[in-house]
mmCIF file of C-alpha atoms in Angstrom:
data_model
loop_
_atom_site.group_PDB
_atom_site.id
_atom_site.type_symbol
_atom_site.label_atom_id
_atom_site.label_comp_id
_atom_site.label_asym_id
_atom_site.label_seq_id
_atom_site.Cartn_x
_atom_site.Cartn_y
_atom_site.Cartn_z
ATOM 1 C CA UNK A 5 114.195 85.527 111.039
ATOM 2 C CA UNK A 6 116.295 84.362 113.936
ATOM 3 C CA UNK A 7 115.454 87.008 116.471
ATOM 4 C CA UNK A 8 112.816 86.502 119.132
ATOM 5 C CA UNK A 9 109.495 88.149 118.422
ATOM 6 C CA UNK A 10 109.373 91.711 119.668
ATOM 7 C CA UNK A 11 107.728 92.052 123.050
ATOM 8 C CA UNK A 12 106.038 95.388 122.380
ATOM 9 C CA UNK A 13 104.523 95.631 118.890
ATOM 10 C CA UNK A 14 102.958 98.994 119.847
ATOM 11 C CA UNK A 15 102.603 101.720 117.258
ATOM 12 C CA UNK A 16 105.075 104.546 117.638
ATOM 13 C CA UNK A 17 102.180 106.971 117.918
ATOM 14 C CA UNK A 18 101.043 105.056 120.999
ATOM 15 C CA UNK A 19 104.601 105.105 122.305
ATOM 16 C CA UNK A 20 104.803 108.878 122.051
ATOM 17 C CA UNK A 21 101.427 109.260 123.706
ATOM 18 C CA UNK A 22 102.536 106.980 126.542
ATOM 19 C CA UNK A 23 105.707 108.973 126.961
ATOM 20 C CA UNK A 24 103.708 112.159 127.076
ATOM 21 C CA UNK A 25 105.656 113.961 124.388
ATOM 22 C CA UNK A 26 104.154 116.576 122.120
ATOM 23 C CA UNK A 27 106.143 117.422 119.028
ATOM 24 C CA UNK A 28 105.834 121.041 117.985
ATOM 25 C CA UNK A 29 104.041 121.568 114.717
ATOM 26 C CA UNK A 30 105.799 123.138 111.818
ATOM 27 C CA UNK A 31 103.470 126.037 111.094
ATOM 28 C CA UNK A 32 105.182 127.216 107.958
ATOM 29 C CA UNK A 33 103.205 125.954 104.992
ATOM 30 C CA UNK A 34 104.893 125.338 101.693
ATOM 31 C CA UNK A 35 103.987 128.016 99.132
ATOM 32 C CA UNK A 36 101.284 126.688 96.899
ATOM 33 C CA UNK A 37 101.983 126.678 93.195
ATOM 34 C CA UNK A 38 99.227 128.405 91.214
ATOM 35 C CA UNK A 39 97.312 125.727 89.356
ATOM 36 C CA UNK A 40 94.428 125.563 87.019
ATOM 37 C CA UNK A 41 91.342 124.721 89.096
ATOM 38 C CA UNK A 42 90.352 121.939 86.732
ATOM 39 C CA UNK A 43 93.706 120.135 87.114
ATOM 40 C CA UNK A 44 93.164 119.944 90.888
ATOM 41 C CA UNK A 45 89.504 119.036 90.894
ATOM 42 C CA UNK A 46 88.540 116.010 92.951
ATOM 43 C CA UNK A 47 87.960 114.000 89.791
ATOM 44 C CA UNK A 48 91.363 114.880 88.325
ATOM 45 C CA UNK A 49 93.171 114.249 91.590
ATOM 46 C CA UNK A 50 91.545 110.841 91.936
ATOM 47 C CA UNK A 51 92.495 110.047 88.362
ATOM 48 C CA UNK A 52 96.141 110.854 89.045
ATOM 49 C CA UNK A 53 96.095 108.845 92.283
ATOM 50 C CA UNK A 54 94.673 105.798 90.535
ATOM 51 C CA UNK A 55 97.507 106.007 88.026
ATOM 52 C CA UNK A 56 100.143 106.191 90.758
ATOM 53 C CA UNK A 57 100.340 102.410 90.755
ATOM 54 C CA UNK A 58 102.115 102.830 87.408
ATOM 55 C CA UNK A 59 104.648 105.030 89.256
ATOM 56 C CA UNK A 60 104.914 107.501 86.396
ATOM 57 C CA UNK A 61 106.672 110.674 87.602
ATOM 58 C CA UNK A 62 104.135 112.855 85.751
ATOM 59 C CA UNK A 63 101.200 111.548 87.793
ATOM 60 C CA UNK A 64 103.212 111.693 91.005
ATOM 61 C CA UNK A 65 104.211 115.309 90.341
ATOM 62 C CA UNK A 66 100.634 116.241 89.471
ATOM 63 C CA UNK A 67 99.346 114.910 92.802
ATOM 64 C CA UNK A 68 102.086 116.699 94.744
ATOM 65 C CA UNK A 69 101.421 119.949 92.896
ATOM 66 C CA UNK A 70 97.820 119.937 94.131
ATOM 67 C CA UNK A 71 99.149 120.032 97.710
ATOM 68 C CA UNK A 72 96.429 120.213 100.399
ATOM 69 C CA UNK A 73 93.677 119.515 97.862
ATOM 70 C CA UNK A 74 95.157 116.068 97.201
ATOM 71 C CA UNK A 75 95.612 115.099 100.856
ATOM 72 C CA UNK A 76 92.037 113.859 101.615
ATOM 73 C CA UNK A 77 92.044 111.607 98.546
ATOM 74 C CA UNK A 78 95.512 110.253 99.364
ATOM 75 C CA UNK A 79 94.439 109.461 102.931
ATOM 76 C CA UNK A 80 91.347 107.592 101.713
ATOM 77 C CA UNK A 81 93.420 105.590 99.223
ATOM 78 C CA UNK A 82 96.088 104.514 101.734
ATOM 79 C CA UNK A 83 94.041 101.473 102.771
ATOM 80 C CA UNK A 84 95.121 99.692 99.570
ATOM 81 C CA UNK A 85 96.658 96.242 99.944
ATOM 82 C CA UNK A 86 99.176 96.991 97.180
ATOM 83 C CA UNK A 87 102.368 97.836 99.092
ATOM 84 C CA UNK A 88 104.138 99.577 96.193
ATOM 85 C CA UNK A 89 101.040 101.702 95.512
ATOM 86 C CA UNK A 90 100.827 102.605 99.214
ATOM 87 C CA UNK A 91 104.503 103.549 99.389
ATOM 88 C CA UNK A 92 104.094 105.851 96.385
ATOM 89 C CA UNK A 93 101.157 107.642 98.040
ATOM 90 C CA UNK A 94 103.051 107.986 101.330
ATOM 91 C CA UNK A 95 105.976 109.503 99.452
ATOM 92 C CA UNK A 96 103.581 111.953 97.774
ATOM 93 C CA UNK A 97 102.281 113.071 101.172
ATOM 94 C CA UNK A 98 105.837 113.691 102.272
ATOM 95 C CA UNK A 99 106.565 115.800 99.195
ATOM 96 C CA UNK A 100 103.418 117.847 99.847
ATOM 97 C CA UNK A 101 105.015 118.740 103.165
ATOM 98 C CA UNK A 102 103.383 120.785 105.909
ATOM 99 C CA UNK A 103 100.067 120.926 104.057
ATOM 100 C CA UNK A 104 99.738 117.154 104.543
ATOM 101 C CA UNK A 105 99.357 117.612 108.315
ATOM 102 C CA UNK A 106 95.948 115.812 108.409
ATOM 103 C CA UNK A 107 97.752 112.623 107.326
ATOM 104 C CA UNK A 108 100.057 112.583 110.379
ATOM 105 C CA UNK A 109 97.938 110.225 112.565
ATOM 106 C CA UNK A 110 97.732 107.657 109.781
ATOM 107 C CA UNK A 111 101.434 107.983 108.980
ATOM 108 C CA UNK A 112 102.241 107.495 112.667
ATOM 109 C CA UNK A 113 100.269 104.251 112.616
ATOM 110 C CA UNK A 114 102.195 103.131 109.545
ATOM 111 C CA UNK A 115 105.425 103.400 111.548
ATOM 112 C CA UNK A 116 104.372 100.080 113.063
ATOM 113 C CA UNK A 117 103.626 98.439 109.710
ATOM 114 C CA UNK A 118 105.087 94.952 109.178
ATOM 115 C CA UNK A 119 106.846 96.191 106.036
ATOM 116 C CA UNK A 120 110.207 97.852 106.587
ATOM 117 C CA UNK A 121 109.804 99.798 103.336
ATOM 118 C CA UNK A 122 106.467 101.246 104.445
ATOM 119 C CA UNK A 123 107.909 102.206 107.846
ATOM 120 C CA UNK A 124 110.947 103.941 106.366
ATOM 121 C CA UNK A 125 108.977 105.910 103.764
ATOM 122 C CA UNK A 126 106.387 106.896 106.397
ATOM 123 C CA UNK A 127 109.123 108.150 108.739
ATOM 124 C CA UNK A 128 110.677 110.112 105.897
ATOM 125 C CA UNK A 129 107.291 111.636 105.048
ATOM 126 C CA UNK A 130 106.718 112.666 108.665
ATOM 127 C CA UNK A 131 110.071 114.462 108.687
ATOM 128 C CA UNK A 132 109.121 116.443 105.607
ATOM 129 C CA UNK A 133 105.717 117.302 107.054
ATOM 130 C CA UNK A 134 107.428 118.572 110.200
ATOM 131 C CA UNK A 135 106.429 115.801 112.625
ATOM 132 C CA UNK A 136 109.673 113.811 112.874
ATOM 133 C CA UNK A 137 109.262 111.347 115.795
ATOM 134 C CA UNK A 138 112.998 110.653 116.237
ATOM 135 C CA UNK A 139 114.005 113.593 118.486
ATOM 136 C CA UNK A 140 111.174 112.810 120.903
ATOM 137 C CA UNK A 141 112.146 109.153 121.041
ATOM 138 C CA UNK A 142 115.789 110.035 121.684
ATOM 139 C CA UNK A 143 114.698 112.157 124.648
ATOM 140 C CA UNK A 144 112.588 109.244 125.870
ATOM 141 C CA UNK A 145 115.709 107.058 126.117
ATOM 142 C CA UNK A 146 116.612 109.148 129.143
ATOM 143 C CA UNK A 147 113.238 108.786 130.839
ATOM 144 C CA UNK A 148 113.093 107.718 134.484
ATOM 145 C CA UNK A 149 110.889 104.709 133.766
ATOM 146 C CA UNK A 150 112.515 101.614 132.176
ATOM 147 C CA UNK A 151 109.338 100.732 130.280
ATOM 148 C CA UNK A 152 109.395 104.114 128.544
ATOM 149 C CA UNK A 153 113.066 103.716 127.620
ATOM 150 C CA UNK A 154 112.415 100.219 126.292
ATOM 151 C CA UNK A 155 109.484 101.363 124.145
ATOM 152 C CA UNK A 156 111.552 104.247 122.791
ATOM 153 C CA UNK A 157 114.426 101.936 121.796
ATOM 154 C CA UNK A 158 111.991 99.518 120.171
ATOM 155 C CA UNK A 159 110.312 102.334 118.222
ATOM 156 C CA UNK A 160 113.643 103.696 116.996
ATOM 157 C CA UNK A 161 114.592 100.257 115.727
ATOM 158 C CA UNK A 162 111.378 100.075 113.751
ATOM 159 C CA UNK A 163 112.261 103.308 111.962
ATOM 160 C CA UNK A 164 115.462 101.773 110.614
ATOM 161 C CA UNK A 165 117.800 104.094 108.739
ATOM 162 C CA UNK A 166 115.472 107.039 109.349
ATOM 163 C CA UNK A 167 116.531 106.946 113.030
ATOM 164 C CA UNK A 168 120.268 107.191 112.332
ATOM 165 C CA UNK A 169 120.613 110.326 114.452
ATOM 166 C CA UNK A 170 119.642 108.180 117.464
ATOM 167 C CA UNK A 171 122.741 105.949 117.183
ATOM 168 C CA UNK A 172 124.832 107.707 119.877
ATOM 169 C CA UNK A 173 121.922 107.619 122.332
ATOM 170 C CA UNK A 174 121.294 103.930 121.605
ATOM 171 C CA UNK A 175 124.973 103.108 122.144
ATOM 172 C CA UNK A 176 124.655 104.739 125.564
ATOM 173 C CA UNK A 177 121.495 102.708 126.156
ATOM 174 C CA UNK A 178 123.597 99.516 125.881
ATOM 175 C CA UNK A 179 124.790 100.441 129.397
ATOM 176 C CA UNK A 180 121.251 100.912 130.750
ATOM 177 C CA UNK A 181 120.517 99.380 134.158
ATOM 178 C CA UNK A 182 117.509 97.549 132.689
ATOM 179 C CA UNK A 183 118.302 94.471 130.587
ATOM 180 C CA UNK A 184 115.223 94.882 128.347
ATOM 181 C CA UNK A 185 116.329 98.386 127.438
ATOM 182 C CA UNK A 186 119.807 97.107 126.611
ATOM 183 C CA UNK A 187 118.378 94.310 124.461
ATOM 184 C CA UNK A 188 116.110 96.613 122.472
ATOM 185 C CA UNK A 189 118.925 99.135 122.074
ATOM 186 C CA UNK A 190 121.165 96.440 120.562
ATOM 187 C CA UNK A 191 118.361 95.350 118.272
ATOM 188 C CA UNK A 192 117.694 98.926 117.175
ATOM 189 C CA UNK A 193 121.361 99.510 116.330
ATOM 190 C CA UNK A 194 121.277 96.503 114.020
ATOM 191 C CA UNK A 195 118.051 97.667 112.377
ATOM 192 C CA UNK A 196 119.382 101.179 111.797
ATOM 193 C CA UNK A 197 122.639 99.792 110.410
ATOM 194 C CA UNK A 198 124.825 102.904 110.243
ATOM 195 C CA UNK A 199 128.056 104.173 111.827
ATOM 196 C CA UNK A 200 129.688 100.741 112.046
ATOM 197 C CA UNK A 201 132.917 102.244 113.373
ATOM 198 C CA UNK A 202 131.158 103.342 116.555
ATOM 199 C CA UNK A 203 128.471 100.669 116.808
ATOM 200 C CA UNK A 204 130.451 97.444 116.254
ATOM 201 C CA UNK A 205 132.784 97.869 119.276
ATOM 202 C CA UNK A 206 129.774 98.588 121.487
ATOM 203 C CA UNK A 207 128.002 95.469 120.231
ATOM 204 C CA UNK A 208 131.126 93.357 120.795
ATOM 205 C CA UNK A 209 131.045 94.429 124.436
ATOM 206 C CA UNK A 210 127.341 93.602 124.569
ATOM 207 C CA UNK A 211 128.162 90.004 123.575
ATOM 208 C CA UNK A 212 129.517 89.638 127.106
ATOM 209 C CA UNK A 213 126.392 91.028 128.776
ATOM 210 C CA UNK A 214 125.128 88.910 131.707
ATOM 211 C CA UNK A 215 121.627 88.876 130.192
ATOM 212 C CA UNK A 216 121.121 86.288 127.465
ATOM 213 C CA UNK A 217 118.553 88.364 125.520
ATOM 214 C CA UNK A 218 121.006 91.253 125.301
ATOM 215 C CA UNK A 219 123.684 88.932 123.947
ATOM 216 C CA UNK A 220 121.266 87.461 121.406
ATOM 217 C CA UNK A 221 120.244 90.864 120.082
ATOM 218 C CA UNK A 222 123.868 92.025 120.021
ATOM 219 C CA UNK A 223 124.901 88.989 117.959
ATOM 220 C CA UNK A 224 122.052 89.512 115.522
ATOM 221 C CA UNK A 225 122.896 93.197 115.201
ATOM 222 C CA UNK A 226 126.529 92.346 114.433
ATOM 223 C CA UNK A 227 125.234 90.155 111.639
ATOM 224 C CA UNK A 228 123.526 93.201 110.150
ATOM 225 C CA UNK A 229 126.963 94.859 109.975
ATOM 226 C CA UNK A 230 128.511 91.711 108.529
ATOM 227 C CA UNK A 231 129.497 93.192 105.181
ATOM 228 C CA UNK A 232 131.197 96.179 106.834
ATOM 229 C CA UNK A 233 134.970 95.936 107.262
ATOM 230 C CA UNK A 234 134.575 97.016 110.891
ATOM 231 C CA UNK A 235 132.636 93.817 111.614
ATOM 232 C CA UNK A 236 135.798 91.729 111.212
ATOM 233 C CA UNK A 237 136.881 92.911 114.653
ATOM 234 C CA UNK A 238 134.064 90.840 116.112
ATOM 235 C CA UNK A 239 135.225 87.552 114.595
ATOM 236 C CA UNK A 240 137.488 86.307 117.440
ATOM 237 C CA UNK A 241 134.804 86.995 120.062
ATOM 238 C CA UNK A 242 132.120 85.394 117.894
ATOM 239 C CA UNK A 243 134.187 82.247 117.310
ATOM 240 C CA UNK A 244 134.683 81.818 121.045
ATOM 241 C CA UNK A 245 130.972 82.380 121.567
ATOM 242 C CA UNK A 246 130.181 79.332 119.396
ATOM 243 C CA UNK A 247 131.105 77.238 122.434
ATOM 244 C CA UNK A 248 128.407 78.890 124.582
ATOM 245 C CA UNK A 249 125.900 76.396 126.068
ATOM 246 C CA UNK A 250 122.883 78.513 125.081
ATOM 247 C CA UNK A 251 121.727 77.301 121.672
ATOM 248 C CA UNK A 252 119.683 80.420 120.874
ATOM 249 C CA UNK A 253 122.708 82.609 121.438
ATOM 250 C CA UNK A 254 124.946 80.304 119.380
ATOM 251 C CA UNK A 255 122.410 80.406 116.539
ATOM 252 C CA UNK A 256 122.652 84.177 116.405
ATOM 253 C CA UNK A 257 126.438 84.072 116.698
ATOM 254 C CA UNK A 258 126.562 81.724 113.724
ATOM 255 C CA UNK A 259 124.287 84.062 111.804
ATOM 256 C CA UNK A 260 126.640 86.966 112.516
ATOM 257 C CA UNK A 261 129.688 84.995 111.392
ATOM 258 C CA UNK A 262 127.911 83.855 108.267
ATOM 259 C CA UNK A 263 127.371 87.464 107.214
ATOM 260 C CA UNK A 264 131.076 88.279 107.363
ATOM 261 C CA UNK A 265 131.964 86.973 103.903
ATOM 262 C CA UNK A 266 135.730 87.418 104.269
ATOM 263 C CA UNK A 267 135.561 85.233 107.362
ATOM 264 C CA UNK A 268 134.109 82.362 105.337
ATOM 265 C CA UNK A 269 137.021 82.664 102.902
ATOM 266 C CA UNK A 270 139.447 82.673 105.826
ATOM 267 C CA UNK A 271 137.911 79.475 107.178
ATOM 268 C CA UNK A 272 138.284 77.795 103.783
ATOM 269 C CA UNK A 273 141.976 78.737 103.728
ATOM 270 C CA UNK A 274 142.362 77.556 107.326
ATOM 271 C CA UNK A 275 141.437 74.032 106.202
ATOM 272 C CA UNK A 276 144.938 73.902 104.690
ATOM 273 C CA UNK A 277 146.735 75.178 107.784
ATOM 274 C CA UNK A 278 149.747 73.050 108.887
ATOM 275 C CA UNK A 279 148.282 72.768 112.392
ATOM 276 C CA UNK A 280 145.630 69.990 112.550
ATOM 277 C CA UNK A 281 143.907 71.755 115.448
ATOM 278 C CA UNK A 282 143.400 74.835 113.275
ATOM 279 C CA UNK A 283 142.080 72.707 110.418
ATOM 280 C CA UNK A 284 139.676 70.898 112.738
ATOM 281 C CA UNK A 285 138.440 74.191 114.219
ATOM 282 C CA UNK A 286 137.869 75.615 110.735
ATOM 283 C CA UNK A 287 135.849 72.584 109.629
ATOM 284 C CA UNK A 288 133.844 72.573 112.838
ATOM 285 C CA UNK A 289 133.039 76.291 112.507
ATOM 286 C CA UNK A 290 131.945 75.919 108.876
ATOM 287 C CA UNK A 291 129.609 73.142 109.933
ATOM 288 C CA UNK A 292 128.187 75.099 112.863
ATOM 289 C CA UNK A 293 127.533 78.129 110.691
ATOM 290 C CA UNK A 294 125.341 76.104 108.382
ATOM 291 C CA UNK A 295 123.527 74.273 111.193
ATOM 292 C CA UNK A 296 122.590 77.403 113.059
ATOM 293 C CA UNK A 297 122.220 80.084 110.384
ATOM 294 C CA UNK A 298 119.768 80.024 107.504
ATOM 295 C CA UNK A 299 121.598 80.820 104.251
ATOM 296 C CA UNK A 300 124.923 80.600 106.107
ATOM 297 C CA UNK A 301 127.079 81.139 103.040
ATOM 298 C CA UNK A 302 126.771 83.490 100.060
ATOM 299 C CA UNK A 303 125.560 81.564 97.023
ATOM 300 C CA UNK A 304 128.829 82.055 95.146
ATOM 301 C CA UNK A 305 130.815 80.589 98.069
ATOM 302 C CA UNK A 306 128.679 77.566 98.873
ATOM 303 C CA UNK A 307 130.337 75.334 96.289
ATOM 304 C CA UNK A 308 133.786 76.420 97.490
ATOM 305 C CA UNK A 309 132.850 75.549 101.079
ATOM 306 C CA UNK A 310 131.523 72.155 100.072
ATOM 307 C CA UNK A 311 134.588 71.261 97.963
ATOM 308 C CA UNK A 312 136.990 72.441 100.666
ATOM 309 C CA UNK A 313 135.228 70.329 103.296
ATOM 310 C CA UNK A 314 135.183 67.370 100.937
ATOM 311 C CA UNK A 315 138.967 67.636 100.607
ATOM 312 C CA UNK A 316 139.281 67.996 104.376
ATOM 313 C CA UNK A 317 137.332 64.765 104.824
ATOM 314 C CA UNK A 318 140.449 63.045 103.402
ATOM 315 C CA UNK A 319 142.813 64.827 105.793
ATOM 316 C CA UNK A 320 145.615 62.680 107.298
ATOM 317 C CA UNK A 321 144.450 63.676 110.784
ATOM 318 C CA UNK A 322 141.471 61.616 111.964
ATOM 319 C CA UNK A 323 139.932 64.402 114.063
ATOM 320 C CA UNK A 324 140.037 66.827 111.121
ATOM 321 C CA UNK A 325 138.364 64.190 108.943
ATOM 322 C CA UNK A 326 135.687 63.650 111.576
ATOM 323 C CA UNK A 327 134.913 67.392 111.854
ATOM 324 C CA UNK A 328 134.849 67.785 108.069
ATOM 325 C CA UNK A 329 132.448 64.879 107.560
ATOM 326 C CA UNK A 330 130.166 66.208 110.282
ATOM 327 C CA UNK A 331 130.199 69.648 108.605
ATOM 328 C CA UNK A 332 129.376 68.146 105.205
ATOM 329 C CA UNK A 333 126.376 66.344 106.675
ATOM 330 C CA UNK A 334 125.108 69.671 108.039
ATOM 331 C CA UNK A 335 125.218 71.220 104.571
ATOM 332 C CA UNK A 336 122.391 68.921 103.470
ATOM 333 C CA UNK A 337 124.081 68.574 100.105
ATOM 334 C CA UNK A 338 121.670 68.883 97.173
ATOM 335 C CA UNK A 339 118.818 70.391 99.172
ATOM 336 C CA UNK A 340 121.039 73.172 100.525
ATOM 337 C CA UNK A 341 122.616 73.728 97.126
ATOM 338 C CA UNK A 342 119.236 74.196 95.472
ATOM 339 C CA UNK A 343 118.171 76.648 98.184
ATOM 340 C CA UNK A 344 121.227 78.804 97.593
ATOM 341 C CA UNK A 345 120.855 78.720 93.832
ATOM 342 C CA UNK A 346 117.223 79.801 94.148
ATOM 343 C CA UNK A 347 118.192 82.537 96.609
ATOM 344 C CA UNK A 348 120.909 83.811 94.282
ATOM 345 C CA UNK A 349 118.567 83.811 91.276
ATOM 346 C CA UNK A 350 115.901 85.655 93.281
ATOM 347 C CA UNK A 351 118.415 88.263 94.434
ATOM 348 C CA UNK A 352 119.628 88.789 90.870
ATOM 349 C CA UNK A 353 116.071 89.139 89.605
ATOM 350 C CA UNK A 354 115.210 91.784 92.222
ATOM 351 C CA UNK A 355 118.404 93.684 91.430
ATOM 352 C CA UNK A 356 117.747 93.683 87.702
ATOM 353 C CA UNK A 357 113.988 94.219 88.016
ATOM 354 C CA UNK A 358 113.376 96.693 90.845
ATOM 355 C CA UNK A 359 109.783 97.522 91.872
ATOM 356 C CA UNK A 360 108.024 99.911 89.533
ATOM 357 C CA UNK A 361 107.808 102.511 92.293
ATOM 358 C CA UNK A 362 111.590 102.969 91.941
ATOM 359 C CA UNK A 363 110.860 105.152 88.933
ATOM 360 C CA UNK A 364 109.926 107.906 91.404
ATOM 361 C CA UNK A 365 113.176 109.701 92.358
ATOM 362 C CA UNK A 366 112.183 110.439 95.957
ATOM 363 C CA UNK A 367 111.317 106.782 96.597
ATOM 364 C CA UNK A 368 114.510 105.637 94.910
ATOM 365 C CA UNK A 369 116.572 107.878 97.193
ATOM 366 C CA UNK A 370 114.854 106.668 100.374
ATOM 367 C CA UNK A 371 114.674 102.947 99.563
ATOM 368 C CA UNK A 372 118.236 102.615 98.300
ATOM 369 C CA UNK A 373 118.389 98.886 99.087
ATOM 370 C CA UNK A 374 115.198 98.324 97.094
ATOM 371 C CA UNK A 375 116.242 100.060 93.886
ATOM 372 C CA UNK A 376 119.897 99.051 93.297
ATOM 373 C CA UNK A 377 119.938 98.737 89.529
ATOM 374 C CA UNK A 378 117.980 101.952 88.964
ATOM 375 C CA UNK A 379 120.380 103.881 91.172
ATOM 376 C CA UNK A 380 123.319 102.389 89.324
ATOM 377 C CA UNK A 381 121.883 103.398 85.954
ATOM 378 C CA UNK A 382 121.279 106.950 87.102
ATOM 379 C CA UNK A 383 124.788 107.265 88.503
ATOM 380 C CA UNK A 384 126.078 106.536 85.015
ATOM 381 C CA UNK A 385 123.825 109.174 83.578
ATOM 382 C CA UNK A 386 121.722 106.709 81.623
#
């Protein structure tokens, strides 16, 4: 990952305590479905929980149906090291709803988990239980103290897509008087990754921020919107930013450009432009993208980039040839090619073989990026 390490890896529960916010408890319990006492005995519940690692909907539904009776066992089992198993149990707590209130402290701690999937499912579960942390964090963005605003922005970023309602407030936070708040707001917008039409223009402006950290986070965030059509508007500013003297900033700019796939195709075409200055700029940019950004080109475009640069190395203009040769060197030839082929194969494997937990509908709907092929199959009714 290109970004600097986060300065405040504090759990969101701690953040809310620091802010001094108390979220009102949803006191309306979900009506409990009458069940046979034997099916919800401690032994039976534990049996169903142990089988959750197979992600069979029947076991998942059985645990959820036991409601509050299943909560203590789910809490005890959440210390598992198996991430998929843990995510399935978190999702079950969310489906139990208000009766899973005893699990809230543990779920709050999981909002700071290193796994994005765990964080997102935990945030979703908290919403269903009635303890959604997002509204409180949005209010905290307006706090008098910069440290509180910074922690709130950081916490919202950790929630990812589950904090999408915070986007307008985070866009406003890009104008905060404190540079650390602005930086974490830019980072959070990239992590949340929604509403590109509104977010991308704000991030483009942030690329001109006087604080280097803000510009770095803004560039990285733009990279997260790279596949959105709106991101193309950032290309001219990003290309100019490649000339910036700060190498960390340039690295993130290159990352952002590398994520805009249509831009890579445009650069390849620009190598045939009648103007030698345009051809030289295109070759130089292709080289810089690869030097500064890991996996700079999509796997299916890498060969096209290499062949186009190879042709440009025979250009009648000496400066174009020089830039093309320098770019080719930066591609690291066979080593880079093998990396991209491995990356492509890995991506295809994950797409065709999603985690077993994706068999649970509620998990599939929350972790849409994790279960692509399953979602596609269901959309076709198969």
